[in-house]
PDB file of C-alpha atoms in Angstrom:
ATOM      1  CA  MET A  12      55.162 -51.696 -12.002  1.00 55.00           C
ATOM      2  CA  SER A  13      52.071 -50.276 -13.695  1.00 66.00           C
ATOM      3  CA  GLY A  14      50.678 -50.954 -17.128  1.00 78.00           C
ATOM      4  CA  LEU A  15      48.628 -47.763 -16.872  1.00 88.00           C
ATOM      5  CA  ASP A  16      49.391 -44.210 -17.945  1.00 83.00           C
ATOM      6  CA  THR A  17      47.548 -40.886 -18.104  1.00 80.00           C
ATOM      7  CA  ARG A  18      45.662 -41.983 -21.230  1.00 78.00           C
ATOM      8  CA  ASP A  19      43.802 -44.495 -19.032  1.00 80.00           C
ATOM      9  CA  ILE A  20      42.435 -41.856 -16.648  1.00 78.00           C
ATOM     10  CA  GLY A  21      38.637 -42.056 -16.613  1.00 73.00           C
ATOM     11  CA  HIS A  22      38.565 -45.736 -17.629  1.00 77.00           C
ATOM     12  CA  ARG A  23      37.848 -48.811 -15.527  1.00 83.00           C
ATOM     13  CA  VAL A  24      40.966 -50.671 -14.434  1.00 90.00           C
ATOM     14  CA  VAL A  25      42.066 -53.527 -12.236  1.00 92.00           C
ATOM     15  CA  VAL A  26      45.157 -53.073 -10.094  1.00 94.00           C
ATOM     16  CA  ARG A  27      46.836 -55.923  -8.202  1.00 93.00           C
ATOM     17  CA  HIS A  28      49.154 -54.708  -5.461  1.00 92.00           C
ATOM     18  CA  ARG A  29      50.906 -55.751  -2.284  1.00 92.00           C
ATOM     19  CA  THR A  30      49.498 -54.864   1.131  1.00 90.00           C
ATOM     20  CA  LYS A  31      50.403 -55.946   4.667  1.00 89.00           C
ATOM     21  CA  GLY A  32      47.872 -58.745   4.303  1.00 86.00           C
ATOM     22  CA  GLY A  33      49.225 -59.953   0.969  1.00 89.00           C
ATOM     23  CA  LEU A  34      48.189 -59.379  -2.626  1.00 92.00           C
ATOM     24  CA  THR A  35      44.825 -57.756  -3.309  1.00 92.00           C
ATOM     25  CA  ASP A  36      42.947 -56.425  -6.317  1.00 92.00           C
ATOM     26  CA  VAL A  37      41.197 -53.080  -6.665  1.00 92.00           C
ATOM     27  CA  ILE A  38      38.693 -52.571  -9.477  1.00 90.00           C
ATOM     28  CA  GLY A  39      37.376 -49.130 -10.325  1.00 86.00           C
ATOM     29  CA  VAL A  40      37.942 -46.020 -12.401  1.00 86.00           C
ATOM     30  CA  LEU A  41      41.472 -44.646 -12.720  1.00 88.00           C
ATOM     31  CA  GLU A  42      41.167 -41.128 -11.351  1.00 83.00           C
ATOM     32  CA  ASP A  43      44.816 -40.033 -11.293  1.00 85.00           C
ATOM     33  CA  ARG A  44      48.262 -41.255 -12.367  1.00 88.00           C
ATOM     34  CA  ARG A  45      51.394 -39.682 -10.902  1.00 90.00           C
ATOM     35  CA  GLU A  46      55.124 -40.491 -10.967  1.00 89.00           C
ATOM     36  CA  ASP A  47      54.966 -42.465  -7.725  1.00 91.00           C
ATOM     37  CA  HIS A  48      51.306 -43.456  -7.275  1.00 92.00           C
ATOM     38  CA  LEU A  49      47.909 -43.768  -8.884  1.00 92.00           C
ATOM     39  CA  VAL A  50      44.374 -43.313  -7.580  1.00 92.00           C
ATOM     40  CA  VAL A  51      41.525 -45.716  -8.296  1.00 91.00           C
ATOM     41  CA  ARG A  52      37.929 -44.728  -7.512  1.00 87.00           C
ATOM     42  CA  HIS A  53      35.696 -47.584  -6.414  1.00 82.00           C
ATOM     43  CA  ALA A  54      31.973 -47.825  -7.195  1.00 76.00           C
ATOM     44  CA  ASN A  55      31.183 -46.889  -3.574  1.00 79.00           C
ATOM     45  CA  SER A  56      33.047 -43.570  -4.123  1.00 77.00           C
ATOM     46  CA  SER A  57      36.044 -44.569  -1.980  1.00 84.00           C
ATOM     47  CA  ARG A  58      39.444 -43.605  -3.413  1.00 86.00           C
ATOM     48  CA  HIS A  59      42.437 -45.932  -3.257  1.00 91.00           C
ATOM     49  CA  ARG A  60      45.905 -44.357  -3.431  1.00 93.00           C
ATOM     50  CA  ILE A  61      48.336 -47.059  -4.517  1.00 93.00           C
ATOM     51  CA  ALA A  62      52.105 -46.662  -4.666  1.00 92.00           C
ATOM     52  CA  LEU A  63      53.559 -47.729  -8.011  1.00 92.00           C
ATOM     53  CA  THR A  64      56.205 -49.758  -6.199  1.00 92.00           C
ATOM     54  CA  ALA A  65      53.459 -51.900  -4.615  1.00 91.00           C
ATOM     55  CA  ILE A  66      51.778 -52.758  -7.933  1.00 91.00           C
ATOM     56  CA  THR A  67      52.397 -56.187  -9.402  1.00 92.00           C
ATOM     57  CA  ALA A  68      49.939 -55.950 -12.310  1.00 92.00           C
ATOM     58  CA  ALA A  69      47.518 -53.369 -13.707  1.00 92.00           C
ATOM     59  CA  LYS A  70      45.462 -53.051 -16.863  1.00 91.00           C
ATOM     60  CA  PRO A  71      42.359 -51.384 -18.313  1.00 87.00           C
ATOM     61  CA  ILE A  72      39.173 -53.482 -18.343  1.00 85.00           C
ATOM     62  CA  PRO A  73      35.907 -53.055 -20.262  1.00 80.00           C
ATOM     63  CA  GLU A  74      33.178 -50.812 -18.908  1.00 74.00           C
ATOM     64  CA  MET A  75      30.661 -52.676 -16.808  1.00 71.00           C
ATOM     65  CA  PRO A  76      27.508 -52.962 -18.931  1.00 72.00           C
ATOM     66  CA  LEU A  77      24.343 -51.511 -17.484  1.00 77.00           C
ATOM     67  CA  ARG A  78      22.129 -54.272 -16.171  1.00 80.00           C
ATOM     68  CA  PRO A  79      18.536 -54.242 -17.403  1.00 84.00           C
ATOM     69  CA  VAL A  80      16.422 -52.099 -15.115  1.00 91.00           C
ATOM     70  CA  ASP A  81      13.095 -53.191 -13.647  1.00 94.00           C
ATOM     71  CA  VAL A  82      11.076 -50.248 -14.968  1.00 95.00           C
ATOM     72  CA  GLU A  83       8.029 -50.942 -12.800  1.00 94.00           C
ATOM     73  CA  GLN A  84      10.223 -50.948  -9.704  1.00 94.00           C
ATOM     74  CA  LEU A  85      12.051 -47.786 -10.783  1.00 96.00           C
ATOM     75  CA  PHE A  86       8.712 -46.096 -11.514  1.00 96.00           C
ATOM     76  CA  LEU A  87       7.738 -46.565  -7.854  1.00 94.00           C
ATOM     77  CA  ILE A  88      11.215 -45.751  -6.524  1.00 95.00           C
ATOM     78  CA  ALA A  89      11.174 -42.416  -8.348  1.00 95.00           C
ATOM     79  CA  ALA A  90       7.887 -41.580  -6.633  1.00 92.00           C
ATOM     80  CA  LEU A  91       9.235 -42.493  -3.192  1.00 92.00           C
ATOM     81  CA  GLY A  92      12.378 -40.417  -3.734  1.00 94.00           C
ATOM     82  CA  ARG A  93      10.334 -37.228  -3.740  1.00 95.00           C
ATOM     83  CA  PRO A  94       7.235 -37.923  -1.648  1.00 95.00           C
ATOM     84  CA  ALA A  95       4.210 -35.660  -1.963  1.00 97.00           C
ATOM     85  CA  ALA A  96       2.981 -33.480   0.892  1.00 96.00           C
ATOM     86  CA  GLU A  97      -0.059 -35.749   1.295  1.00 97.00           C
ATOM     87  CA  THR A  98      -0.348 -39.376   0.237  1.00 97.00           C
ATOM     88  CA  SER A  99      -2.987 -42.081   0.443  1.00 97.00           C
ATOM     89  CA  TYR A 100      -3.322 -45.585  -0.965  1.00 97.00           C
ATOM     90  CA  LEU A 101      -6.076 -47.119  -3.023  1.00 97.00           C
ATOM     91  CA  GLY A 102      -5.007 -50.737  -2.868  1.00 97.00           C
ATOM     92  CA  GLU A 103      -1.504 -50.452  -4.339  1.00 96.00           C
ATOM     93  CA  TRP A 104      -2.292 -47.267  -6.255  1.00 97.00           C
ATOM     94  CA  LEU A 105      -0.721 -44.157  -4.776  1.00 97.00           C
ATOM     95  CA  LEU A 106      -2.696 -40.918  -4.449  1.00 98.00           C
ATOM     96  CA  ARG A 107      -0.584 -37.757  -4.094  1.00 98.00           C
ATOM     97  CA  ALA A 108      -1.426 -34.134  -3.375  1.00 98.00           C
ATOM     98  CA  SER A 109       0.897 -31.174  -2.804  1.00 98.00           C
ATOM     99  CA  GLY A 110      -1.249 -28.059  -2.960  1.00 96.00           C
ATOM    100  CA  GLY A 111      -1.110 -27.983  -6.754  1.00 96.00           C
ATOM    101  CA  TRP A 112       2.683 -27.663  -7.004  1.00 97.00           C
ATOM    102  CA  THR A 113       4.034 -29.920  -9.788  1.00 96.00           C
ATOM    103  CA  SER A 114       2.086 -32.521 -11.709  1.00 96.00           C
ATOM    104  CA  ARG A 115       4.048 -35.335 -10.087  1.00 95.00           C
ATOM    105  CA  GLY A 116       3.143 -34.164  -6.586  1.00 97.00           C
ATOM    106  CA  ASN A 117      -0.554 -33.948  -7.465  1.00 98.00           C
ATOM    107  CA  SER A 118      -1.278 -37.077  -9.452  1.00 98.00           C
ATOM    108  CA  LEU A 119      -2.337 -40.668  -9.173  1.00 98.00           C
ATOM    109  CA  LEU A 120       0.395 -43.284  -9.558  1.00 97.00           C
ATOM    110  CA  PRO A 121      -1.569 -46.287 -10.928  1.00 96.00           C
ATOM    111  CA  THR A 122       0.969 -49.026 -10.342  1.00 92.00           C
ATOM    112  CA  GLY A 123       0.044 -52.444  -8.989  1.00 92.00           C
ATOM    113  CA  ASN A 124      -3.445 -53.624  -8.061  1.00 95.00           C
ATOM    114  CA  PRO A 125      -6.013 -51.104  -6.770  1.00 96.00           C
ATOM    115  CA  GLY A 126      -7.939 -53.917  -5.061  1.00 96.00           C
ATOM    116  CA  MET A 127     -11.120 -53.233  -7.018  1.00 96.00           C
ATOM    117  CA  SER A 128     -12.274 -52.819 -10.586  1.00 96.00           C
ATOM    118  CA  ILE A 129     -10.510 -50.181 -12.633  1.00 95.00           C
ATOM    119  CA  PRO A 130     -13.683 -48.061 -13.150  1.00 95.00           C
ATOM    120  CA  GLU A 131     -14.410 -48.059  -9.396  1.00 97.00           C
ATOM    121  CA  ALA A 132     -10.800 -47.203  -8.573  1.00 97.00           C
ATOM    122  CA  LEU A 133     -10.813 -44.318 -11.038  1.00 97.00           C
ATOM    123  CA  ASN A 134     -14.071 -42.989  -9.601  1.00 96.00           C
ATOM    124  CA  ARG A 135     -12.618 -43.050  -6.092  1.00 97.00           C
ATOM    125  CA  ALA A 136      -9.411 -41.407  -7.254  1.00 97.00           C
ATOM    126  CA  GLU A 137     -11.347 -38.641  -8.995  1.00 97.00           C
ATOM    127  CA  ALA A 138     -13.374 -37.990  -5.849  1.00 97.00           C
ATOM    128  CA  TRP A 139     -10.169 -37.806  -3.765  1.00 98.00           C
ATOM    129  CA  TYR A 140      -8.727 -35.098  -6.004  1.00 97.00           C
ATOM    130  CA  VAL A 141     -11.997 -33.174  -6.309  1.00 96.00           C
ATOM    131  CA  GLU A 142     -12.171 -33.042  -2.486  1.00 97.00           C
ATOM    132  CA  ARG A 143      -8.826 -31.246  -2.555  1.00 97.00           C
ATOM    133  CA  GLY A 144      -9.735 -28.860  -5.323  1.00 97.00           C
ATOM    134  CA  LEU A 145      -7.295 -30.531  -7.731  1.00 97.00           C
ATOM    135  CA  PRO A 146      -7.852 -31.845 -11.260  1.00 96.00           C
ATOM    136  CA  PRO A 147      -7.818 -35.664 -11.310  1.00 97.00           C
ATOM    137  CA  GLN A 148      -4.710 -36.613 -13.255  1.00 97.00           C
ATOM    138  CA  ALA A 149      -2.552 -39.723 -13.482  1.00 98.00           C
ATOM    139  CA  HIS A 150       1.198 -40.183 -13.853  1.00 98.00           C
ATOM    140  CA  ILE A 151       1.618 -43.029 -16.342  1.00 97.00           C
ATOM    141  CA  ARG A 152       4.585 -44.853 -17.801  1.00 97.00           C
ATOM    142  CA  LEU A 153       4.274 -44.954 -21.574  1.00 97.00           C
ATOM    143  CA  GLY A 154       3.531 -48.434 -22.862  1.00 95.00           C
ATOM    144  CA  SER A 155       2.432 -49.742 -19.458  1.00 96.00           C
ATOM    145  CA  PRO A 156      -0.793 -51.723 -18.885  1.00 95.00           C
ATOM    146  CA  ALA A 157      -2.012 -48.903 -16.609  1.00 95.00           C
ATOM    147  CA  ALA A 158      -1.648 -46.384 -19.425  1.00 96.00           C
ATOM    148  CA  THR A 159      -3.729 -48.605 -21.695  1.00 96.00           C
ATOM    149  CA  ASP A 160      -6.389 -49.115 -19.009  1.00 95.00           C
ATOM    150  CA  LEU A 161      -6.815 -45.408 -18.312  1.00 96.00           C
ATOM    151  CA  GLN A 162      -6.926 -44.483 -21.982  1.00 96.00           C
ATOM    152  CA  GLU A 163      -9.587 -47.128 -22.580  1.00 95.00           C
ATOM    153  CA  PHE A 164     -11.721 -45.387 -19.948  1.00 95.00           C
ATOM    154  CA  GLY A 165     -11.346 -42.026 -21.681  1.00 95.00           C
ATOM    155  CA  TRP A 166      -8.438 -40.426 -19.823  1.00 97.00           C
ATOM    156  CA  ILE A 167      -6.562 -38.110 -22.185  1.00 96.00           C
ATOM    157  CA  ASP A 168      -3.172 -36.426 -22.435  1.00 96.00           C
ATOM    158  CA  ALA A 169      -2.996 -33.593 -19.892  1.00 95.00           C
ATOM    159  CA  HIS A 170      -0.257 -31.721 -21.770  1.00 94.00           C
ATOM    160  CA  PRO A 171      -0.521 -32.590 -25.493  1.00 94.00           C
ATOM    161  CA  GLY A 172       1.955 -29.896 -26.527  1.00 92.00           C
ATOM    162  CA  ARG A 173       4.647 -30.960 -24.059  1.00 94.00           C
ATOM    163  CA  SER A 174       7.379 -33.515 -24.791  1.00 96.00           C
ATOM    164  CA  ASP A 175       7.745 -36.813 -22.964  1.00 97.00           C
ATOM    165  CA  VAL A 176       9.670 -36.929 -19.706  1.00 97.00           C
ATOM    166  CA  LEU A 177      12.656 -39.261 -19.909  1.00 98.00           C
ATOM    167  CA  VAL A 178      13.696 -41.211 -16.830  1.00 98.00           C
ATOM    168  CA  MET A 179      17.393 -41.971 -17.266  1.00 97.00           C
ATOM    169  CA  HIS A 180      19.622 -44.254 -15.225  1.00 97.00           C
ATOM    170  CA  THR A 181      23.195 -45.448 -14.831  1.00 95.00           C
ATOM    171  CA  THR A 182      25.563 -46.891 -12.235  1.00 90.00           C
ATOM    172  CA  LEU A 183      27.334 -44.663  -9.725  1.00 87.00           C
ATOM    173  CA  ASP A 184      30.804 -45.522 -10.977  1.00 83.00           C
ATOM    174  CA  HIS A 185      29.973 -43.765 -14.250  1.00 85.00           C
ATOM    175  CA  VAL A 186      29.193 -40.475 -12.545  1.00 90.00           C
ATOM    176  CA  ASN A 187      30.986 -40.336  -9.181  1.00 84.00           C
ATOM    177  CA  GLY A 188      34.151 -38.704 -10.484  1.00 82.00           C
ATOM    178  CA  LEU A 189      35.796 -35.767  -8.744  1.00 82.00           C
ATOM    179  CA  PRO A 190      33.755 -32.631  -9.594  1.00 90.00           C
ATOM    180  CA  PRO A 191      35.699 -29.806 -11.281  1.00 91.00           C
ATOM    181  CA  TYR A 192      34.115 -27.360  -8.795  1.00 96.00           C
ATOM    182  CA  GLU A 193      33.868 -27.290  -5.023  1.00 96.00           C
ATOM    183  CA  VAL A 194      30.397 -28.530  -4.154  1.00 97.00           C
ATOM    184  CA  GLN A 195      28.843 -27.959  -0.743  1.00 98.00           C
ATOM    185  CA  LEU A 196      26.410 -30.554   0.638  1.00 98.00           C
ATOM    186  CA  ALA A 197      23.849 -29.872   3.356  1.00 98.00           C
ATOM    187  CA  GLU A 198      21.094 -31.852   5.047  1.00 96.00           C
ATOM    188  CA  ARG A 199      18.732 -28.891   4.708  1.00 96.00           C
ATOM    189  CA  PRO A 200      18.591 -26.180   2.017  1.00 97.00           C
ATOM    190  CA  ASP A 201      18.781 -22.519   3.000  1.00 96.00           C
ATOM    191  CA  GLN A 202      17.139 -19.519   1.371  1.00 96.00           C
ATOM    192  CA  SER A 203      20.066 -19.060  -1.012  1.00 97.00           C
ATOM    193  CA  TRP A 204      19.582 -22.605  -2.286  1.00 98.00           C
ATOM    194  CA  TYR A 205      15.901 -21.962  -2.900  1.00 98.00           C
ATOM    195  CA  GLY A 206      16.763 -18.667  -4.567  1.00 97.00           C
ATOM    196  CA  VAL A 207      18.694 -20.509  -7.291  1.00 97.00           C
ATOM    197  CA  ALA A 208      16.268 -23.441  -7.516  1.00 98.00           C
ATOM    198  CA  PHE A 209      13.294 -21.182  -8.282  1.00 97.00           C
ATOM    199  CA  ASP A 210      12.561 -18.114 -10.350  1.00 92.00           C
ATOM    200  CA  GLY A 211      10.574 -15.808  -8.123  1.00 91.00           C
ATOM    201  CA  PRO A 212       8.726 -16.779  -4.924  1.00 95.00           C
ATOM    202  CA  VAL A 213       9.138 -20.325  -3.646  1.00 97.00           C
ATOM    203  CA  PRO A 214       5.822 -22.216  -3.840  1.00 96.00           C
ATOM    204  CA  ALA A 215       4.513 -22.926  -0.344  1.00 96.00           C
ATOM    205  CA  PRO A 216       4.431 -26.748  -0.775  1.00 96.00           C
ATOM    206  CA  ALA A 217       7.978 -26.928  -2.220  1.00 97.00           C
ATOM    207  CA  PRO A 218       9.937 -27.122   1.072  1.00 97.00           C
ATOM    208  CA  VAL A 219       7.561 -29.783   2.410  1.00 96.00           C
ATOM    209  CA  VAL A 220       8.040 -31.906  -0.716  1.00 96.00           C
ATOM    210  CA  LEU A 221      11.764 -31.381  -1.261  1.00 97.00           C
ATOM    211  CA  GLU A 222      12.714 -31.836   2.392  1.00 96.00           C
ATOM    212  CA  GLY A 223      10.275 -34.667   3.061  1.00 93.00           C
ATOM    213  CA  ALA A 224      12.363 -37.664   1.953  1.00 94.00           C
ATOM    214  CA  PRO A 225      13.835 -39.845   4.738  1.00 92.00           C
ATOM    215  CA  LYS A 226      17.374 -39.526   3.335  1.00 95.00           C
ATOM    216  CA  ALA A 227      18.143 -36.495   1.169  1.00 97.00           C
ATOM    217  CA  VAL A 228      20.983 -34.042   0.593  1.00 98.00           C
ATOM    218  CA  PHE A 229      21.181 -30.613  -1.028  1.00 98.00           C
ATOM    219  CA  ALA A 230      24.124 -29.593  -3.210  1.00 98.00           C
ATOM    220  CA  SER A 231      25.256 -26.093  -4.111  1.00 98.00           C
ATOM    221  CA  ILE A 232      28.130 -24.416  -5.948  1.00 98.00           C
ATOM    222  CA  ALA A 233      29.280 -20.842  -5.389  1.00 98.00           C
ATOM    223  CA  VAL A 234      31.313 -18.863  -7.922  1.00 96.00           C
ATOM    224  CA  ASP A 235      32.896 -15.581  -6.852  1.00 92.00           C
ATOM    225  CA  GLY A 236      30.923 -15.693  -3.628  1.00 93.00           C
ATOM    226  CA  HIS A 237      27.538 -16.149  -5.311  1.00 95.00           C
ATOM    227  CA  LEU A 238      25.493 -19.339  -5.294  1.00 97.00           C
ATOM    228  CA  VAL A 239      24.986 -20.282  -8.950  1.00 98.00           C
ATOM    229  CA  ALA A 240      24.082 -23.985  -9.097  1.00 98.00           C
ATOM    230  CA  VAL A 241      22.020 -26.340  -6.949  1.00 98.00           C
ATOM    231  CA  GLY A 242      20.667 -29.877  -6.930  1.00 98.00           C
ATOM    232  CA  ARG A 243      18.977 -32.425  -4.687  1.00 98.00           C
ATOM    233  CA  GLY A 244      19.749 -36.087  -4.094  1.00 98.00           C
ATOM    234  CA  SER A 245      17.663 -38.704  -2.292  1.00 97.00           C
ATOM    235  CA  MET A 246      18.264 -42.358  -1.456  1.00 97.00           C
ATOM    236  CA  THR A 247      15.637 -45.073  -1.915  1.00 96.00           C
ATOM    237  CA  GLY A 248      17.199 -48.474  -1.338  1.00 93.00           C
ATOM    238  CA  HIS A 249      20.386 -48.546  -3.426  1.00 92.00           C
ATOM    239  CA  TRP A 250      19.038 -45.919  -5.845  1.00 96.00           C
ATOM    240  CA  LEU A 251      20.151 -42.277  -5.862  1.00 97.00           C
ATOM    241  CA  GLY A 252      17.516 -39.957  -7.282  1.00 98.00           C
ATOM    242  CA  VAL A 253      18.800 -36.648  -8.656  1.00 98.00           C
ATOM    243  CA  ASP A 254      16.423 -33.735  -9.137  1.00 97.00           C
ATOM    244  CA  THR A 255      16.043 -29.943  -8.866  1.00 97.00           C
ATOM    245  CA  VAL A 256      19.325 -29.460 -10.732  1.00 97.00           C
ATOM    246  CA  ARG A 257      19.414 -25.830 -11.781  1.00 97.00           C
ATOM    247  CA  VAL A 258      22.152 -23.428 -12.864  1.00 97.00           C
ATOM    248  CA  ALA A 259      21.780 -19.643 -12.938  1.00 96.00           C
ATOM    249  CA  PRO A 260      21.359 -18.576 -16.600  1.00 95.00           C
ATOM    250  CA  ALA A 261      24.581 -16.540 -16.741  1.00 95.00           C
ATOM    251  CA  TYR A 262      26.628 -19.576 -15.653  1.00 95.00           C
ATOM    252  CA  ARG A 263      25.233 -22.276 -17.905  1.00 93.00           C
ATOM    253  CA  GLY A 264      27.489 -24.194 -20.251  1.00 91.00           C
ATOM    254  CA  ARG A 265      30.356 -24.415 -17.725  1.00 94.00           C
ATOM    255  CA  GLY A 266      29.796 -27.981 -16.504  1.00 94.00           C
ATOM    256  CA  LEU A 267      28.197 -26.908 -13.227  1.00 96.00           C
ATOM    257  CA  ALA A 268      25.190 -29.221 -13.551  1.00 96.00           C
ATOM    258  CA  GLY A 269      27.500 -32.180 -14.149  1.00 95.00           C
ATOM    259  CA  ALA A 270      29.546 -31.238 -11.095  1.00 96.00           C
ATOM    260  CA  VAL A 271      26.388 -31.216  -8.972  1.00 97.00           C
ATOM    261  CA  VAL A 272      25.479 -34.722 -10.195  1.00 97.00           C
ATOM    262  CA  GLN A 273      29.018 -35.987  -9.518  1.00 94.00           C
ATOM    263  CA  ALA A 274      28.971 -34.628  -5.972  1.00 95.00           C
ATOM    264  CA  LEU A 275      25.600 -36.223  -5.265  1.00 96.00           C
ATOM    265  CA  ALA A 276      26.862 -39.552  -6.633  1.00 92.00           C
ATOM    266  CA  ARG A 277      29.942 -39.387  -4.386  1.00 90.00           C
ATOM    267  CA  TRP A 278      27.658 -38.752  -1.415  1.00 93.00           C
ATOM    268  CA  ALA A 279      25.461 -41.730  -2.338  1.00 92.00           C
ATOM    269  CA  GLY A 280      28.257 -44.328  -2.521  1.00 86.00           C
ATOM    270  CA  PRO A 281      28.938 -44.473   1.234  1.00 85.00           C
ATOM    271  CA  GLN A 282      25.148 -44.513   1.801  1.00 88.00           C
ATOM    272  CA  GLY A 283      24.935 -47.875   0.019  1.00 86.00           C
ATOM    273  CA  GLY A 284      24.112 -46.399  -3.394  1.00 89.00           C
ATOM    274  CA  ARG A 285      24.854 -48.411  -6.510  1.00 87.00           C
ATOM    275  CA  ARG A 286      22.612 -46.927  -9.187  1.00 93.00           C
ATOM    276  CA  THR A 287      21.180 -43.512  -9.991  1.00 96.00           C
ATOM    277  CA  TYR A 288      18.266 -42.036 -11.921  1.00 98.00           C
ATOM    278  CA  LEU A 289      17.040 -38.605 -12.937  1.00 98.00           C
ATOM    279  CA  GLU A 290      14.212 -37.121 -14.991  1.00 97.00           C
ATOM    280  CA  VAL A 291      14.422 -34.647 -17.841  1.00 97.00           C
ATOM    281  CA  LEU A 292      12.111 -33.366 -20.555  1.00 97.00           C
ATOM    282  CA  GLU A 293      13.045 -34.867 -23.911  1.00 97.00           C
ATOM    283  CA  SER A 294      12.810 -31.358 -25.398  1.00 97.00           C
ATOM    284  CA  ASN A 295      15.569 -30.099 -23.049  1.00 95.00           C
ATOM    285  CA  LEU A 296      18.321 -31.113 -25.452  1.00 94.00           C
ATOM    286  CA  PRO A 297      21.259 -29.462 -23.591  1.00 92.00           C
ATOM    287  CA  ALA A 298      20.371 -31.315 -20.385  1.00 94.00           C
ATOM    288  CA  VAL A 299      19.716 -34.622 -22.157  1.00 96.00           C
ATOM    289  CA  THR A 300      23.079 -34.348 -23.927  1.00 94.00           C
ATOM    290  CA  ALA A 301      24.914 -33.511 -20.705  1.00 93.00           C
ATOM    291  CA  TYR A 302      23.380 -36.442 -18.855  1.00 95.00           C
ATOM    292  CA  ARG A 303      24.183 -38.857 -21.682  1.00 94.00           C
ATOM    293  CA  ARG A 304      27.798 -37.717 -21.560  1.00 92.00           C
ATOM    294  CA  LEU A 305      27.819 -38.632 -17.875  1.00 91.00           C
ATOM    295  CA  GLY A 306      26.664 -42.142 -18.748  1.00 91.00           C
ATOM    296  CA  TYR A 307      22.901 -41.931 -18.255  1.00 96.00           C
ATOM    297  CA  VAL A 308      20.651 -43.868 -20.634  1.00 96.00           C
ATOM    298  CA  GLU A 309      16.874 -43.936 -21.017  1.00 96.00           C
ATOM    299  CA  ALA A 310      14.939 -46.368 -18.814  1.00 97.00           C
ATOM    300  CA  TYR A 311      11.380 -45.316 -19.706  1.00 97.00           C
ATOM    301  CA  ARG A 312       9.177 -42.318 -20.513  1.00 97.00           C
ATOM    302  CA  TYR A 313       6.144 -40.915 -18.812  1.00 97.00           C
ATOM    303  CA  ARG A 314       3.327 -38.453 -19.320  1.00 97.00           C
ATOM    304  CA  TYR A 315       0.230 -37.304 -17.455  1.00 98.00           C
ATOM    305  CA  LEU A 316      -3.346 -38.188 -18.290  1.00 97.00           C
ATOM    306  CA  VAL A 317      -6.357 -36.246 -17.074  1.00 97.00           C
ATOM    307  CA  SER A 318      -9.868 -37.465 -16.352  1.00 93.00           C
ATOM    308  CA  PRO A 319     -12.371 -36.865 -19.184  1.00 89.00           C
ATOM    309  CA  SER A 320     -14.635 -35.195 -16.616  1.00 80.00           C
ATOM    310  CA  GLN A 321     -12.274 -32.216 -16.456  1.00 70.00           C
TER     311      GLN A 321
END
């Protein structure tokens, strides 16, 4: 018996069924419903094919609410998911440099205790960046004590005309559905992957940064023999970080970015993943809308501040 039909596909369900060891329950998202079986997708991305004749009870259940996220922890996790080419610590503050490529890879992460007074820590951080020919800038979470501290000492918005960056999160079972495209996953990106990820020449530090995480994977989708969409996933604890999602302009609006995210989420489940985050400019409305449809919600926002000496 089954109290589920095709209208329940995509919703969370519980299915009690008989196995050789007795009755057992499976909780997950109903992925398929056929005449003789159904398929339930677990949060760890495993798929359970259950014969209708083995089912003793089945019903839809409410979506699992997103647990509150520890934003300070996620702020650090996001930094570890894409480590800079060069890093150093000032107490618990993280100094990052990547040859000038990306603000994130070349900025101070002032989280935790620097082990000294704030003015002294800022002076040391500025000297560290000046030694590397980089402008001293800080990556700050809006509304955080660190943001207030730096602004009190004269640090100002590095990009006043740019929108906030949203860090969005959700659980894997919201986004680990079967992608509507075939997605290839590789431990290392090739030149074709980089060709879609970047317009023009690939910045020299980019491969060092993107391939530097301890556990990362690179997704790609080909249409008519041409690579048209890419993305990167990295694991930090039980968190999947998704970044470098890019679709060739002529192929946008076809759900390719969502398919990349789904494939990365399915990879993360067996790696111990339970939650996922990504970053997107608030002004990028198509991307923000697409990610919200997948189940992502805002965790926090960040900006960059620059030293008043610059």
